[in-house]
Amino acid sequence: MCNKTSPILIRMIKHKRLAYKIPFKLEVVKYAKEHGNRAAERHFGPPPTEKMIRQWRKQEDQMQKADKSKHTFRGHAAKWPQMDIAMKEWITKQRNKGFAVSTKMIIYEAKRIALEKGIHDFTGSPSWCYRFMKRCGLAMRTKTRTAQKMPEEYESKILSFHKFVIDARKRNGFEIGQIGNMDEVPLTFDVPSNRTVDRKGAKTIAVKTSGHEKTHYTVVLSCCADGTKLPPMLIFKRKTFPKEVIPRGVVVHVHEKGWMDENGMRVWVEKVWSKRPGGLLKKPALLVLDQFRAHISETTKKCFKEVKTHLAVIPGGLTSQLQPLDVSINKPFKIFMREEWNKWMAAGNHDLTPTGRMKRPTITQVCEWVKTSWHSVKEEIVVRSFKKCGISNALDGNEDGILHEDSEESDVSDCEQLSSTNSDSSSDEFLGFTED
């Protein structure tokens, strides 16, 4: 009969590896120097074992010089130490200027430095960023959110909305590409983050801006259930049309308060909605809107009727459940916008006013940010969001399981977005490295 221990049993009885901080190791070393390694093993362990104590005695000089709060000599040494030095200097420089530093920005800069230094095997993966931050004592801090429970009376309103949409689809036979959603997103010329990479233990975390975080404008986003993203429309707070160059693929409108109104809706219908794929043919369409008064005024309804568009108006208080843009799409868009702003701030060489204040980004720059950010939102997130809201699901009911599922897309995994753009979401602007 074989007396060998089963491999399964070996795995079961294997001890969990323990971690020891430097003060404890030095105490063991001191005892071992006075009484011997075996005596130290009997006194403090095992573990630590005699073999471990011998190793600690060899490392005594290094431990005396190291940070006493850490578990030293854990993990692998940096493969590119010159990269760590350059990146830590860059982060320190950015933070001293007050700029927010995201994990995405770290990866972008690291790739640039690698190219400059001829490091061809550097990929700049999120895991490298995590290890780099850990080696250099850097951390990300995030706010927590309080979960909100939906009032019970809303459930009947959701069912009524779904029934209205299903009945309209059966009655009119809308193509999936002719089912849309439109929403206004208020933004400011400065898009600062409340998170940044910084050294652990820092008491004051300041983020520099150009001073225009209260100067607002409105971005009108719209998309269709097949993943089509329509050109964004920007509404600026002014009375005259800007003389700056407007990038192709962006519509600009002006309003004295920078808001949407009936005239703005007319412009959007003419320049965006009517020019969607199928719009020139006036294919029957269904557009999901919230209850904002400019969306559902008689003048606006007349505009939609002329282009054969039926409206599905979301009941008050339920846009977080029934509006695709709110559920999963606006968040990644805002993350990408913040990333564009961070790049602009970090680039430096900004124009100044006669009093020495930094000028705000130009309308051309803002339009480019919006265009780039909207393009970066993945089409599959758009498709999924419509289904999660119960708007474009298969009419035979086999996709009903998608309704109101927990939103992975709405939290936007930055790592996913990073790989999809061969960069970095936004999530996340940040890759999810947090300090609890």
Coordinates of C-alpha atoms in Angstrom, one line a residue:
M1 CA 0.0 0.0 0.0
C2 CA 1.4 3.4 -0.9
N3 CA 2.0 5.7 2.0
K4 CA 2.6 8.8 0.0
T5 CA 0.5 11.8 1.0
S6 CA -2.1 12.8 -1.5
P7 CA -1.4 16.0 -3.4
I8 CA -4.9 17.2 -2.5
L9 CA -4.1 16.7 1.2
I10 CA -0.9 18.6 0.8
R11 CA -2.8 21.6 -0.6
M12 CA -5.3 21.3 2.3
I13 CA -2.7 21.3 5.1
K14 CA -0.5 24.0 3.5
H15 CA -0.1 27.0 5.8
K16 CA -1.2 30.4 4.7
R17 CA 1.9 32.6 4.1
L18 CA 2.2 35.2 6.8
A19 CA 3.4 38.8 6.5
Y20 CA 5.7 40.4 9.1
K21 CA 6.5 44.1 9.5
I22 CA 10.0 45.4 9.9
P23 CA 9.9 46.2 13.7
F24 CA 8.9 42.5 14.4
K25 CA 11.7 41.2 12.1
L26 CA 14.3 43.4 13.8
E27 CA 13.1 42.2 17.2
V28 CA 13.5 38.6 16.1
V29 CA 17.0 39.4 14.6
K30 CA 18.1 41.0 17.9
Y31 CA 17.0 38.0 19.9
A32 CA 18.6 35.6 17.5
K33 CA 21.9 37.5 17.7
E34 CA 21.9 37.1 21.5
H35 CA 20.5 33.6 21.8
G36 CA 20.9 31.9 18.4
N37 CA 18.5 31.3 15.5
R38 CA 17.0 28.1 16.8
A39 CA 16.2 29.8 20.2
A40 CA 14.6 32.7 18.3
E41 CA 12.5 30.2 16.3
R42 CA 11.3 28.5 19.6
H43 CA 10.6 31.9 21.3
F44 CA 8.7 33.6 18.4
G45 CA 7.4 30.7 16.4
P46 CA 7.4 28.6 14.4
P47 CA 6.8 30.5 12.2
P48 CA 9.0 32.3 11.8
T49 CA 11.3 29.4 11.0
E50 CA 15.0 29.2 11.4
K51 CA 15.4 29.6 7.7
M52 CA 13.4 32.8 7.7
I53 CA 15.4 34.1 10.6
R54 CA 18.7 33.5 8.8
Q55 CA 17.4 35.5 5.8
W56 CA 16.2 38.3 8.0
R57 CA 19.7 38.6 9.6
K58 CA 21.2 39.0 6.2
Q59 CA 18.7 41.8 5.5
E60 CA 19.2 43.6 8.8
D61 CA 21.1 46.6 7.4
Q62 CA 18.5 47.1 4.7
M63 CA 15.6 46.9 7.2
Q64 CA 17.3 49.4 9.5
K65 CA 17.1 52.0 6.6
A66 CA 13.6 51.0 5.3
D67 CA 10.2 52.4 6.2
K68 CA 9.3 50.7 9.5
S69 CA 5.6 50.6 8.7
K70 CA 6.1 48.3 5.7
H71 CA 6.5 44.6 5.0
T72 CA 9.8 44.9 3.2
F73 CA 11.2 43.0 0.3
R74 CA 7.8 41.8 -0.9
G75 CA 7.0 41.5 -4.5
H76 CA 9.2 41.8 -7.5
A77 CA 11.7 44.6 -8.1
A78 CA 10.9 47.2 -10.8
K79 CA 11.7 45.8 -14.2
W80 CA 12.3 49.4 -15.5
P81 CA 13.7 51.3 -12.4
Q82 CA 14.5 54.4 -14.6
M83 CA 10.8 54.4 -15.6
D84 CA 9.7 54.5 -11.9
I85 CA 12.0 57.4 -11.2
A86 CA 10.9 59.4 -14.2
M87 CA 7.2 58.8 -13.5
K88 CA 7.4 59.6 -9.9
E89 CA 9.1 62.9 -10.8
W90 CA 6.4 63.6 -13.4
I91 CA 3.6 62.9 -10.9
T92 CA 5.2 65.1 -8.2
K93 CA 5.5 67.9 -10.8
Q94 CA 1.9 67.6 -11.8
R95 CA 0.6 67.5 -8.2
N96 CA 2.8 70.5 -7.2
K97 CA 1.1 72.4 -10.0
G98 CA -2.3 71.3 -8.6
F99 CA -3.3 69.1 -11.6
A100 CA -5.4 66.0 -11.0
V101 CA -3.5 62.9 -12.0
S102 CA -5.5 59.9 -13.2
T103 CA -4.2 56.3 -13.6
K104 CA -4.9 56.7 -17.3
M105 CA -2.7 59.8 -17.5
I106 CA 0.1 57.8 -15.7
I107 CA -0.1 55.1 -18.4
Y108 CA -0.1 57.6 -21.2
E109 CA 2.9 59.4 -19.9
A110 CA 4.7 56.1 -19.1
K111 CA 4.2 55.0 -22.7
R112 CA 5.6 58.3 -23.9
I113 CA 8.7 58.0 -21.7
A114 CA 9.2 54.4 -22.7
L115 CA 9.2 55.4 -26.4
E116 CA 11.6 58.3 -25.6
K117 CA 14.0 56.0 -23.7
G118 CA 13.8 53.1 -26.3
I119 CA 12.1 50.7 -23.9
H120 CA 10.4 48.5 -26.5
D121 CA 9.0 45.8 -24.3
F122 CA 7.0 48.2 -22.1
T123 CA 3.2 47.7 -22.6
G124 CA 1.9 50.1 -20.0
S125 CA -0.8 47.7 -18.7
P126 CA -3.2 48.6 -15.8
S127 CA -1.4 45.9 -13.7
W128 CA 2.0 47.7 -14.3
C129 CA 0.3 51.0 -13.1
Y130 CA -1.0 49.2 -10.0
R131 CA 2.4 47.8 -9.1
F132 CA 4.1 51.1 -9.8
M133 CA 1.7 53.0 -7.5
K134 CA 2.2 50.4 -4.8
R135 CA 6.0 50.6 -5.1
C136 CA 6.0 54.4 -4.9
G137 CA 3.5 54.8 -2.1
L138 CA 0.8 56.3 -4.3
A139 CA -2.9 55.8 -3.9
M140 CA -6.3 56.8 -5.3
R141 CA -9.1 58.0 -3.0
T142 CA -12.8 57.8 -3.8
K143 CA -16.0 59.0 -2.3
T144 CA -18.6 56.4 -1.3
R145 CA -22.2 56.6 -2.4
T146 CA -25.3 55.9 -0.4
A147 CA -27.6 53.5 -2.2
Q148 CA -31.1 54.8 -3.0
K149 CA -34.2 52.6 -3.0
M150 CA -36.8 53.3 -5.6
P151 CA -40.3 54.2 -4.2
E152 CA -42.8 51.3 -4.6
E153 CA -45.3 53.5 -6.4
Y154 CA -42.8 53.9 -9.2
E155 CA -43.1 50.3 -10.2
S156 CA -46.6 50.7 -11.7
K157 CA -45.3 53.7 -13.7
I158 CA -42.4 51.7 -15.1
L159 CA -44.8 48.9 -16.1
S160 CA -47.1 51.4 -17.8
F161 CA -44.2 53.0 -19.7
H162 CA -43.0 49.5 -20.9
K163 CA -46.5 48.7 -22.0
F164 CA -46.8 52.0 -23.9
V165 CA -43.4 51.3 -25.7
I166 CA -44.3 47.7 -26.6
D167 CA -47.7 48.6 -27.9
A168 CA -46.2 51.5 -30.0
R169 CA -43.6 49.1 -31.4
K170 CA -46.1 46.4 -32.3
R171 CA -48.5 49.0 -33.8
N172 CA -45.9 50.9 -35.9
G173 CA -43.2 48.3 -36.5
F174 CA -40.3 50.6 -35.7
E175 CA -36.9 49.4 -36.9
I176 CA -34.4 49.1 -34.0
G177 CA -32.3 51.9 -35.6
Q178 CA -35.3 54.2 -35.5
I179 CA -35.8 54.0 -31.7
G180 CA -33.8 56.8 -30.1
N181 CA -33.1 58.7 -26.9
M182 CA -32.1 62.4 -26.4
D183 CA -31.0 64.2 -23.3
E184 CA -29.2 67.4 -22.3
V185 CA -26.0 67.1 -20.3
P186 CA -25.0 70.3 -18.4
L187 CA -21.2 70.8 -18.4
T188 CA -18.6 73.4 -17.5
F189 CA -15.5 74.7 -19.3
D190 CA -13.5 73.2 -16.4
V191 CA -14.1 69.6 -15.7
P192 CA -12.0 68.9 -12.6
S193 CA -12.1 65.5 -10.8
N194 CA -12.5 65.1 -7.1
R195 CA -9.9 62.2 -7.3
T196 CA -6.2 62.2 -8.1
V197 CA -3.2 60.0 -7.6
D198 CA -1.1 61.4 -4.8
R199 CA 1.3 60.1 -2.1
K200 CA -0.3 58.2 0.8
G201 CA -0.9 60.3 3.9
A202 CA -1.1 63.7 2.2
K203 CA -3.4 65.9 4.3
T204 CA -4.3 68.5 1.6
I205 CA -5.4 67.3 -1.8
A206 CA -5.8 70.3 -4.1
V207 CA -6.7 70.2 -7.8
K208 CA -5.9 73.2 -10.1
T209 CA -8.4 74.6 -12.6
S210 CA -8.5 77.5 -15.0
G211 CA -11.1 79.2 -12.8
H212 CA -14.0 78.5 -15.1
E213 CA -15.6 75.5 -13.4
K214 CA -18.8 77.6 -13.0
T215 CA -19.0 78.7 -16.6
H216 CA -21.5 76.3 -18.1
Y217 CA -22.8 75.1 -21.4
T218 CA -25.1 72.3 -22.5
V219 CA -24.3 69.2 -24.6
V220 CA -27.3 67.5 -26.3
L221 CA -26.5 63.8 -26.7
S222 CA -28.7 61.4 -28.7
C223 CA -28.4 57.8 -29.8
C224 CA -30.4 54.9 -31.3
A225 CA -31.0 51.4 -30.1
D226 CA -28.8 49.9 -32.7
G227 CA -25.8 51.7 -31.2
T228 CA -25.8 54.7 -33.6
K229 CA -24.5 57.8 -31.9
L230 CA -25.9 61.0 -33.5
P231 CA -23.8 64.2 -33.7
P232 CA -23.7 66.1 -30.4
M233 CA -25.2 69.6 -30.2
L234 CA -23.5 72.2 -27.9
I235 CA -25.5 75.1 -26.6
F236 CA -23.3 78.0 -25.5
K237 CA -24.3 80.8 -23.2
R238 CA -24.2 83.8 -25.6
K239 CA -26.3 85.9 -27.9
T240 CA -24.2 85.7 -31.1
F241 CA -22.9 82.7 -33.0
P242 CA -19.2 82.1 -32.3
K243 CA -16.7 83.1 -35.0
E244 CA -14.4 80.2 -34.1
V245 CA -14.0 77.2 -36.3
I246 CA -16.5 74.5 -35.4
P247 CA -15.3 70.9 -36.0
R248 CA -17.2 68.7 -38.4
G249 CA -19.5 66.3 -36.8
V250 CA -20.6 68.8 -34.1
V251 CA -23.6 71.1 -34.1
V252 CA -23.4 74.5 -32.2
H253 CA -26.3 76.5 -31.0
V254 CA -26.5 79.6 -28.8
H255 CA -28.9 80.7 -26.0
E256 CA -28.6 83.6 -23.7
K257 CA -28.7 81.3 -20.7
G258 CA -27.0 78.3 -22.3
W259 CA -30.1 76.1 -22.0
M260 CA -32.4 74.1 -24.2
D261 CA -35.7 75.7 -25.2
E262 CA -38.3 75.3 -27.9
N263 CA -36.1 77.0 -30.6
G264 CA -33.2 74.7 -29.6
M265 CA -35.4 71.7 -30.0
R266 CA -36.4 72.9 -33.5
V267 CA -32.7 73.2 -34.4
W268 CA -31.9 69.8 -32.9
V269 CA -34.7 68.1 -34.9
E270 CA -33.6 69.8 -38.1
K271 CA -29.9 69.4 -37.8
V272 CA -29.5 66.2 -35.9
W273 CA -32.6 64.0 -35.6
S274 CA -33.8 64.5 -39.2
K275 CA -30.4 63.6 -40.5
R276 CA -30.0 60.3 -38.7
P277 CA -29.8 57.2 -40.9
G278 CA -33.4 56.8 -42.2
G279 CA -34.3 60.4 -41.2
L280 CA -34.2 61.9 -44.7
L281 CA -36.7 59.1 -45.8
K282 CA -38.9 60.0 -42.8
K283 CA -39.0 56.5 -41.5
P284 CA -41.4 56.1 -38.6
A285 CA -39.5 56.5 -35.4
L286 CA -39.9 56.4 -31.6
L287 CA -38.0 58.9 -29.5
V288 CA -37.7 58.5 -25.7
L289 CA -37.6 61.9 -23.8
D290 CA -37.9 63.1 -20.2
Q291 CA -40.6 65.5 -19.1
F292 CA -38.6 68.7 -19.6
R293 CA -41.1 71.3 -20.9
A294 CA -39.2 72.2 -24.1
H295 CA -39.3 68.5 -25.1
I296 CA -43.1 68.2 -24.9
S297 CA -44.5 71.6 -25.8
E298 CA -47.0 71.8 -28.5
T299 CA -44.5 73.5 -30.8
T300 CA -42.0 70.7 -30.3
K301 CA -44.6 68.0 -30.8
K302 CA -45.6 69.6 -34.1
C303 CA -41.9 69.4 -35.2
F304 CA -41.7 65.7 -34.4
K305 CA -45.0 65.0 -36.1
E306 CA -43.7 66.5 -39.3
V307 CA -40.8 64.0 -39.3
K308 CA -43.1 61.0 -38.4
T309 CA -41.6 60.6 -34.9
H310 CA -43.6 59.3 -32.0
L311 CA -42.7 60.3 -28.5
A312 CA -42.4 58.1 -25.4
V313 CA -42.2 60.4 -22.4
I314 CA -40.6 59.1 -19.3
P315 CA -42.6 59.5 -16.1
G316 CA -41.2 62.0 -13.6
G317 CA -38.5 60.7 -11.3
L318 CA -37.7 57.6 -13.4
T319 CA -35.0 58.8 -15.8
S320 CA -32.5 56.8 -13.8
Q321 CA -34.4 53.6 -14.7
L322 CA -35.9 54.3 -18.1
Q323 CA -33.6 56.8 -19.9
P324 CA -30.7 54.9 -21.7
L325 CA -28.4 58.0 -21.6
D326 CA -28.8 58.3 -17.9
V327 CA -28.5 54.6 -17.1
S328 CA -25.2 53.7 -18.8
I329 CA -24.1 56.3 -21.3
N330 CA -23.6 59.7 -19.8
K331 CA -21.1 58.5 -17.2
P332 CA -18.5 57.2 -19.6
F333 CA -19.0 60.3 -21.7
K334 CA -18.2 62.5 -18.7
I335 CA -15.2 60.4 -17.8
F336 CA -13.8 60.9 -21.3
M337 CA -14.5 64.6 -21.1
R338 CA -12.6 64.9 -17.9
E339 CA -9.7 63.0 -19.4
E340 CA -9.6 65.5 -22.3
W341 CA -9.6 68.4 -19.9
N342 CA -6.9 66.9 -17.8
K343 CA -4.7 66.5 -20.9
W344 CA -5.3 70.2 -21.8
M345 CA -4.5 71.4 -18.2
A346 CA -1.3 69.3 -18.0
A347 CA -0.1 70.4 -21.4
G348 CA 0.6 74.0 -20.1
N349 CA 1.3 77.0 -22.3
H350 CA -2.1 78.4 -21.7
D351 CA -3.1 81.9 -22.8
L352 CA -3.6 84.5 -20.0
T353 CA -5.9 87.5 -19.5
P354 CA -4.4 91.0 -19.0
T355 CA -4.8 90.4 -15.3
G356 CA -2.8 87.2 -15.4
R357 CA -5.6 84.7 -15.1
M358 CA -5.7 81.6 -17.2
K359 CA -8.1 81.9 -20.1
R360 CA -10.8 79.3 -20.4
P361 CA -10.7 76.7 -23.1
T362 CA -11.8 77.9 -26.5
I363 CA -15.1 76.9 -28.1
T364 CA -13.2 75.0 -30.7
Q365 CA -11.3 73.1 -28.0
V366 CA -14.5 72.3 -26.1
C367 CA -16.2 71.1 -29.3
E368 CA -13.2 68.8 -30.0
W369 CA -13.4 67.4 -26.5
V370 CA -17.1 66.6 -26.9
K371 CA -16.6 65.1 -30.3
T372 CA -13.7 62.9 -29.1
S373 CA -15.4 61.8 -25.9
W374 CA -18.7 60.9 -27.6
H375 CA -16.8 58.9 -30.2
S376 CA -15.0 57.0 -27.4
V377 CA -18.2 55.7 -25.9
K378 CA -18.6 52.1 -27.1
E379 CA -21.6 51.2 -29.3
E380 CA -22.3 48.0 -27.3
I381 CA -22.9 50.1 -24.2
V382 CA -25.5 52.1 -26.1
V383 CA -27.2 48.9 -27.3
R384 CA -27.2 47.4 -23.9
S385 CA -28.5 50.5 -22.2
F386 CA -31.7 50.6 -24.4
K387 CA -32.3 46.9 -23.4
K388 CA -31.8 47.6 -19.8
C389 CA -34.4 50.3 -19.9
G390 CA -36.9 47.9 -21.6
I391 CA -37.1 49.9 -24.8
S392 CA -35.6 47.8 -27.5
N393 CA -35.8 44.2 -26.1
A394 CA -37.1 41.4 -28.3
L395 CA -40.9 41.5 -28.4
D396 CA -41.1 37.7 -27.7
G397 CA -39.8 38.3 -24.2
N398 CA -36.5 36.4 -24.4
E399 CA -34.5 39.5 -23.5
D400 CA -36.5 40.6 -20.5
G401 CA -33.8 39.3 -18.1
I402 CA -31.7 42.3 -19.1
L403 CA -34.2 44.8 -17.6
H404 CA -32.7 46.9 -14.7
E405 CA -29.8 44.5 -14.2
D406 CA -26.9 46.0 -12.2
S407 CA -25.0 48.2 -14.5
E408 CA -21.5 47.2 -15.2
E409 CA -21.5 49.7 -18.1
S410 CA -22.8 52.6 -16.0
D411 CA -19.8 52.1 -13.7
V412 CA -17.6 52.0 -16.8
S413 CA -14.6 49.8 -16.2
D414 CA -11.7 51.9 -17.1
C415 CA -9.7 48.8 -17.9
E416 CA -12.3 47.8 -20.5
Q417 CA -12.3 51.2 -22.1
L418 CA -8.5 51.3 -22.0
S419 CA -8.2 48.1 -24.0
S420 CA -11.0 49.1 -26.4
T421 CA -9.3 52.4 -27.3
N422 CA -5.7 50.9 -27.2
S423 CA -5.1 53.5 -24.5
D424 CA -7.1 53.4 -21.3
S425 CA -13.4 54.2 -19.7
S426 CA -14.0 55.6 -17.0
S427 CA -14.8 54.1 -16.1
D428 CA -12.2 55.2 -15.8
E429 CA -10.2 58.1 -16.1
F430 CA -9.2 56.0 -13.1
L431 CA -8.5 52.3 -13.2
G432 CA -10.0 51.5 -9.9
F433 CA -7.0 51.6 -7.5
T434 CA -8.5 52.9 -4.2
E435 CA -7.4 53.5 -0.7
D436 CA -10.1 52.5 1.7

